[in-house]
Amino acid sequence: MVIAPVTESTRSVTTGAASDRRDRRGARRGGTGGPGAGFWASLPTLAVLVAALVYFALPVVWVLFAATKSNADLFGSFGLWFSDAPQPLTNLQNLFTTDRGIYTQWLLNSLFYSGIGALIATILSGAAGYAFAKYAFAGREAVFAMILGGVLVPATVIALPTYFMFNAVGLTGTYWSFLLPSIVSPFGVYLCRIYATAGVPDEVIEAARLDGAGDVRIFATMATRMMAPALVTVFLFQFVGIWNNYLLPLVMLNDARTFPVTLGLMLWNGQTQRAPLYYELVVTGAAVSAVLLIVVMAALQRFWRAGLTAGATKG
């Protein structure tokens, strides 16, 4: 039997194979840092995420439980669990029948303000962002800088000047006084410009123009599909922002029949000292409002996620 001599190349190959086996065993056991090293490394991040989840979800959980309680149980039972005698159906019935069912009107008003306002704001933001991204014109950057400045201006600063402007033309107290300011979204213009710059290739626009398509058709049929994630994001943010807006309707509206849910619930909350029953109505109304927002976000999330992952498998 002939025994081959051990050379440096043989020794390096053997050592490398043994090292690979040790690496594979270490990977199966949780990495080179020992068992569970990956878990302990991600523990701080997990703790921060759990804390954020508790911070944001706890008020929603509380209001959902509180919406099932009577006035006495609302103050005399544990807030994060059901009372001994839950009455969700009774609370809902009282909510939609009190004051001749005005809560239904407030709910419809909020849906109208938020839905129409967010839709128009999305269209305007998408068109403006696309124009800033794909067209060169005099003063483009200066105008865009002015729009970005609108992001930095607090809503409380422009509320009173907006009131005087609308009062001068006789629109205060009408639906238009709340709806028209809600269709402007400086952040939406910024987001759509960034997304159109990165997500709408110039080659596609040039090819469409060579085929005879006009600018409006290119934007409406092609660019909007490529910008879908940004448009859905603008719609969602604007919808939630309008729905939760309290200051602007407080300044503009004076008729309870035109109030959104936020202002209507504050109107009821001011009557709790006179009639404690309104505590139940305010809490139940807040729960219904929160559930509707959750439904809208859940419905739009699939379009958002699908748009963000579009093209991930394209070669």
Coordinates of C-alpha atoms in Angstrom, one line a residue:
M1 CA 0.0 0.0 0.0
V2 CA 1.3 3.4 -1.0
I3 CA 0.9 6.3 1.4
A4 CA 0.7 9.7 -0.3
P5 CA 2.9 12.3 1.4
V6 CA 1.2 15.1 3.2
T7 CA 1.8 18.3 1.5
E8 CA 0.9 21.9 2.3
S9 CA -1.9 21.9 -0.2
T10 CA -3.3 18.7 1.2
R11 CA -3.1 20.1 4.8
S12 CA -4.9 23.4 3.7
V13 CA -7.7 21.5 2.0
T14 CA -8.2 19.3 5.0
T15 CA -8.2 22.2 7.4
G16 CA -10.6 24.2 5.2
A17 CA -13.1 21.2 5.0
A18 CA -13.0 20.9 8.8
S19 CA -13.6 24.6 9.2
D20 CA -16.6 24.5 6.9
R21 CA -18.1 21.7 8.9
R22 CA -17.6 23.6 12.1
D23 CA -19.2 26.7 10.6
R24 CA -22.3 24.7 9.4
R25 CA -22.7 23.2 12.9
G26 CA -22.4 26.7 14.4
A27 CA -25.0 28.1 12.0
R28 CA -27.4 25.3 13.0
R29 CA -26.9 26.1 16.6
G30 CA -27.7 29.8 16.3
G31 CA -24.6 31.4 14.8
T32 CA -21.0 31.7 15.7
G33 CA -21.9 33.4 18.9
G34 CA -23.3 30.3 20.5
P35 CA -26.9 29.0 21.0
G36 CA -29.5 31.8 20.9
A37 CA -27.0 34.5 20.0
G38 CA -29.3 35.8 17.2
F39 CA -32.2 36.1 19.6
W40 CA -30.2 38.1 22.2
A41 CA -28.8 40.4 19.5
S42 CA -32.3 41.3 18.3
L43 CA -33.8 41.5 21.8
P44 CA -33.4 45.3 22.2
T45 CA -35.1 45.9 18.8
L46 CA -37.9 43.5 19.8
A47 CA -38.3 45.3 23.1
V48 CA -38.6 48.7 21.4
L49 CA -41.2 47.3 18.9
V50 CA -43.3 45.8 21.7
A51 CA -43.2 49.0 23.7
A52 CA -44.3 51.0 20.6
L53 CA -47.1 48.4 20.0
V54 CA -48.4 48.8 23.6
Y55 CA -48.2 52.6 23.5
F56 CA -50.3 52.9 20.3
A57 CA -52.6 49.9 20.8
L58 CA -53.5 50.4 24.5
P59 CA -55.8 53.4 24.0
V60 CA -57.7 51.6 21.2
V61 CA -58.0 48.4 23.4
W62 CA -59.3 50.5 26.3
V63 CA -61.9 52.4 24.3
L64 CA -63.2 49.1 22.7
F65 CA -63.7 47.6 26.2
A66 CA -65.2 50.8 27.5
A67 CA -67.7 50.9 24.7
T68 CA -69.4 47.8 26.1
K69 CA -69.9 49.2 29.7
S70 CA -72.6 51.1 31.4
N71 CA -71.9 54.5 32.9
A72 CA -71.4 53.0 36.4
D73 CA -69.1 50.2 35.1
L74 CA -67.2 52.8 33.1
F75 CA -65.8 54.3 36.3
G76 CA -66.1 51.3 38.6
S77 CA -64.5 48.4 36.7
F78 CA -61.1 47.5 35.3
G79 CA -60.5 49.5 32.1
L80 CA -58.9 46.7 30.1
W81 CA -61.5 44.0 30.5
F82 CA -65.2 43.5 30.3
S83 CA -67.6 44.4 33.1
D84 CA -69.9 41.9 34.8
A85 CA -72.8 43.0 32.6
P86 CA -71.5 44.2 29.2
Q87 CA -74.1 46.0 27.0
P88 CA -72.5 46.8 23.6
L89 CA -75.8 46.6 21.7
T90 CA -77.5 49.0 24.2
N91 CA -74.7 51.5 23.9
L92 CA -74.8 51.3 20.1
Q93 CA -78.6 51.8 20.1
N94 CA -78.3 54.9 22.4
L95 CA -75.5 56.2 20.2
F96 CA -77.5 56.2 17.0
T97 CA -80.8 57.4 18.5
T98 CA -79.7 60.2 20.9
D99 CA -80.5 63.7 19.7
R100 CA -82.5 62.3 16.8
G101 CA -79.7 60.2 15.5
I102 CA -77.3 63.1 15.0
Y103 CA -74.3 60.8 15.3
T104 CA -75.2 59.2 12.0
Q105 CA -75.0 62.7 10.4
W106 CA -71.6 63.3 12.0
L107 CA -70.4 60.0 10.7
L108 CA -71.6 60.7 7.2
N109 CA -70.0 64.2 7.4
S110 CA -66.7 62.7 8.4
L111 CA -66.8 60.1 5.6
F112 CA -67.7 62.9 3.1
Y113 CA -65.0 65.3 4.3
S114 CA -62.3 62.6 4.5
G115 CA -63.2 60.6 1.4
I116 CA -63.7 63.5 -1.0
G117 CA -60.9 65.6 0.5
A118 CA -58.4 62.7 0.4
L119 CA -59.4 61.7 -3.1
I120 CA -59.0 65.2 -4.5
A121 CA -55.8 65.8 -2.5
T122 CA -54.4 62.5 -3.9
I123 CA -55.2 63.6 -7.5
L124 CA -53.7 67.0 -7.1
S125 CA -50.6 65.8 -5.3
G126 CA -50.0 63.1 -7.9
A127 CA -50.3 65.5 -10.8
A128 CA -48.2 68.2 -9.1
G129 CA -45.5 65.7 -8.1
Y130 CA -45.4 64.2 -11.5
A131 CA -45.1 67.6 -13.1
F132 CA -42.3 68.6 -10.8
A133 CA -40.4 65.4 -11.5
K134 CA -40.8 65.1 -15.3
Y135 CA -41.1 68.7 -16.6
A136 CA -38.5 71.4 -16.6
F137 CA -40.0 74.9 -16.4
A138 CA -38.9 78.3 -15.1
G139 CA -39.1 78.6 -11.3
R140 CA -39.7 74.9 -10.7
E141 CA -37.4 74.6 -7.7
A142 CA -38.6 77.9 -6.2
V143 CA -42.2 76.8 -6.4
F144 CA -41.4 73.4 -5.0
A145 CA -39.5 75.1 -2.1
M146 CA -42.5 77.2 -1.3
I147 CA -44.7 74.0 -1.2
L148 CA -42.2 72.3 1.1
G149 CA -42.5 75.3 3.3
G150 CA -46.1 74.5 3.8
V151 CA -45.1 71.3 5.5
L152 CA -43.3 73.3 8.2
V153 CA -46.2 75.7 8.9
P154 CA -48.4 74.5 11.9
A155 CA -52.1 74.2 11.3
T156 CA -52.8 76.5 14.3
V157 CA -50.9 79.3 12.5
I158 CA -53.0 79.3 9.3
A159 CA -56.4 78.5 10.9
L160 CA -57.4 82.1 11.7
P161 CA -56.2 83.6 8.4
T162 CA -58.1 80.8 6.6
Y163 CA -61.2 81.7 8.5
F164 CA -60.9 85.4 7.5
M165 CA -60.4 84.4 3.9
F166 CA -63.5 82.2 3.8
N167 CA -65.5 84.6 5.8
A168 CA -64.8 87.3 3.2
V169 CA -66.4 85.2 0.5
G170 CA -69.3 84.0 2.7
L171 CA -68.2 80.3 2.9
T172 CA -67.8 80.0 6.7
G173 CA -70.3 77.6 8.3
T174 CA -70.6 75.6 5.1
Y175 CA -69.2 72.2 4.0
W176 CA -66.8 74.0 1.7
S177 CA -65.1 75.8 4.5
F178 CA -63.7 72.5 5.9
L179 CA -63.5 70.6 2.6
L180 CA -61.5 73.1 0.5
P181 CA -58.5 73.5 2.9
S182 CA -58.4 69.7 3.2
I183 CA -57.7 69.1 -0.5
V184 CA -54.2 70.6 -0.2
S185 CA -51.3 68.3 0.9
P186 CA -47.8 69.7 0.6
F187 CA -46.3 66.4 2.0
G188 CA -48.3 64.6 -0.7
V189 CA -46.7 66.7 -3.5
Y190 CA -43.2 66.1 -2.0
L191 CA -43.8 62.3 -1.8
C192 CA -45.2 62.0 -5.3
R193 CA -42.3 64.0 -6.8
I194 CA -39.8 61.7 -5.1
Y195 CA -41.7 58.6 -6.2
A196 CA -42.3 59.8 -9.8
T197 CA -38.6 60.6 -10.1
A198 CA -37.5 57.1 -9.1
G199 CA -40.5 55.0 -10.3
V200 CA -41.5 56.5 -13.6
P201 CA -38.8 55.9 -16.2
D202 CA -38.2 58.7 -18.8
E203 CA -37.9 56.0 -21.5
V204 CA -41.5 54.8 -20.9
I205 CA -42.8 58.4 -21.3
E206 CA -40.8 58.9 -24.5
A207 CA -42.0 55.6 -25.9
A208 CA -45.6 56.6 -25.2
R209 CA -45.2 60.0 -26.8
L210 CA -43.8 58.3 -30.0
D211 CA -46.9 56.1 -30.0
G212 CA -49.0 59.3 -30.1
A213 CA -50.1 59.5 -26.4
G214 CA -50.6 62.9 -24.9
D215 CA -49.3 64.1 -21.6
V216 CA -52.6 63.8 -19.8
R217 CA -53.1 60.2 -21.1
I218 CA -49.6 59.2 -20.1
F219 CA -50.1 60.5 -16.6
A220 CA -53.7 59.1 -16.2
T221 CA -53.0 55.6 -17.7
M222 CA -49.4 54.9 -17.1
A223 CA -47.7 57.1 -14.5
T224 CA -50.5 56.7 -11.9
R225 CA -50.1 52.9 -12.0
M226 CA -46.4 53.2 -11.5
M227 CA -47.0 55.7 -8.7
A228 CA -49.7 53.6 -7.0
P229 CA -47.8 53.1 -3.7
A230 CA -47.2 56.8 -3.3
L231 CA -50.8 57.7 -4.2
V232 CA -52.3 55.1 -1.8
T233 CA -50.0 56.5 0.9
V234 CA -51.1 60.1 0.3
F235 CA -54.8 59.0 0.3
L236 CA -54.4 57.1 3.6
F237 CA -52.5 59.9 5.4
Q238 CA -54.8 62.6 4.1
F239 CA -57.9 60.5 5.0
V240 CA -56.7 60.0 8.6
G241 CA -55.6 63.6 8.9
I242 CA -58.9 65.0 7.8
W243 CA -60.9 62.5 9.9
N244 CA -58.9 63.4 13.1
N245 CA -58.9 67.1 12.4
Y246 CA -60.5 69.1 15.2
L247 CA -59.2 72.6 15.0
L248 CA -60.3 73.5 11.5
P249 CA -63.9 72.5 11.8
L250 CA -64.0 74.1 15.3
V251 CA -63.0 77.4 13.7
M252 CA -65.1 77.1 10.5
L253 CA -68.3 75.3 11.4
N254 CA -71.2 76.6 13.5
D255 CA -74.0 74.2 12.7
A256 CA -74.1 70.9 14.5
R257 CA -75.6 69.2 11.4
T258 CA -72.3 70.0 9.5
F259 CA -69.9 68.8 12.3
P260 CA -67.6 65.8 11.7
V261 CA -67.3 63.1 14.4
T262 CA -64.4 64.7 16.2
L263 CA -66.2 68.0 16.8
G264 CA -69.5 66.3 17.5
L265 CA -68.0 64.1 20.2
M266 CA -66.5 67.1 21.8
L267 CA -69.9 68.7 21.8
W268 CA -71.3 65.8 23.7
N269 CA -68.3 65.7 26.0
G270 CA -69.2 69.2 27.1
Q271 CA -72.6 68.0 28.3
T272 CA -71.3 65.2 30.5
Q273 CA -71.6 67.4 33.7
R274 CA -75.2 68.0 33.0
A275 CA -76.1 64.5 31.8
P276 CA -73.6 61.7 32.7
L277 CA -75.2 59.5 30.1
Y278 CA -73.1 61.3 27.5
Y279 CA -70.0 59.6 28.9
E280 CA -71.2 56.3 27.4
L281 CA -72.1 58.0 24.1
V282 CA -68.7 59.7 23.8
V283 CA -66.8 56.5 24.5
T284 CA -68.9 54.4 22.2
G285 CA -68.8 57.0 19.4
A286 CA -65.0 57.1 19.7
A287 CA -64.9 53.3 19.4
V288 CA -67.0 53.3 16.3
S289 CA -64.8 56.0 14.8
A290 CA -61.6 54.1 15.6
V291 CA -63.0 50.8 14.1
L292 CA -63.9 52.6 10.9
L293 CA -60.4 54.0 10.5
I294 CA -59.0 50.5 11.2
V295 CA -61.2 49.1 8.4
V296 CA -60.0 51.7 6.0
M297 CA -56.4 51.1 6.8
A298 CA -56.8 47.3 6.5
A299 CA -58.6 47.7 3.1
L300 CA -55.9 49.9 1.7
Q301 CA -52.9 48.0 3.1
R302 CA -53.0 45.2 0.5
F303 CA -52.8 47.8 -2.3
W304 CA -50.0 49.5 -0.5
R305 CA -48.0 46.3 0.1
A306 CA -48.7 45.1 -3.5
G307 CA -47.4 48.3 -4.9
L308 CA -44.3 48.4 -2.8
T309 CA -43.3 44.8 -3.8
A310 CA -44.3 45.2 -7.5
G311 CA -41.3 44.4 -9.7
A312 CA -39.5 42.5 -7.0
T313 CA -39.5 39.3 -9.1
K314 CA -38.8 41.0 -12.4
G315 CA -35.4 40.2 -14.0

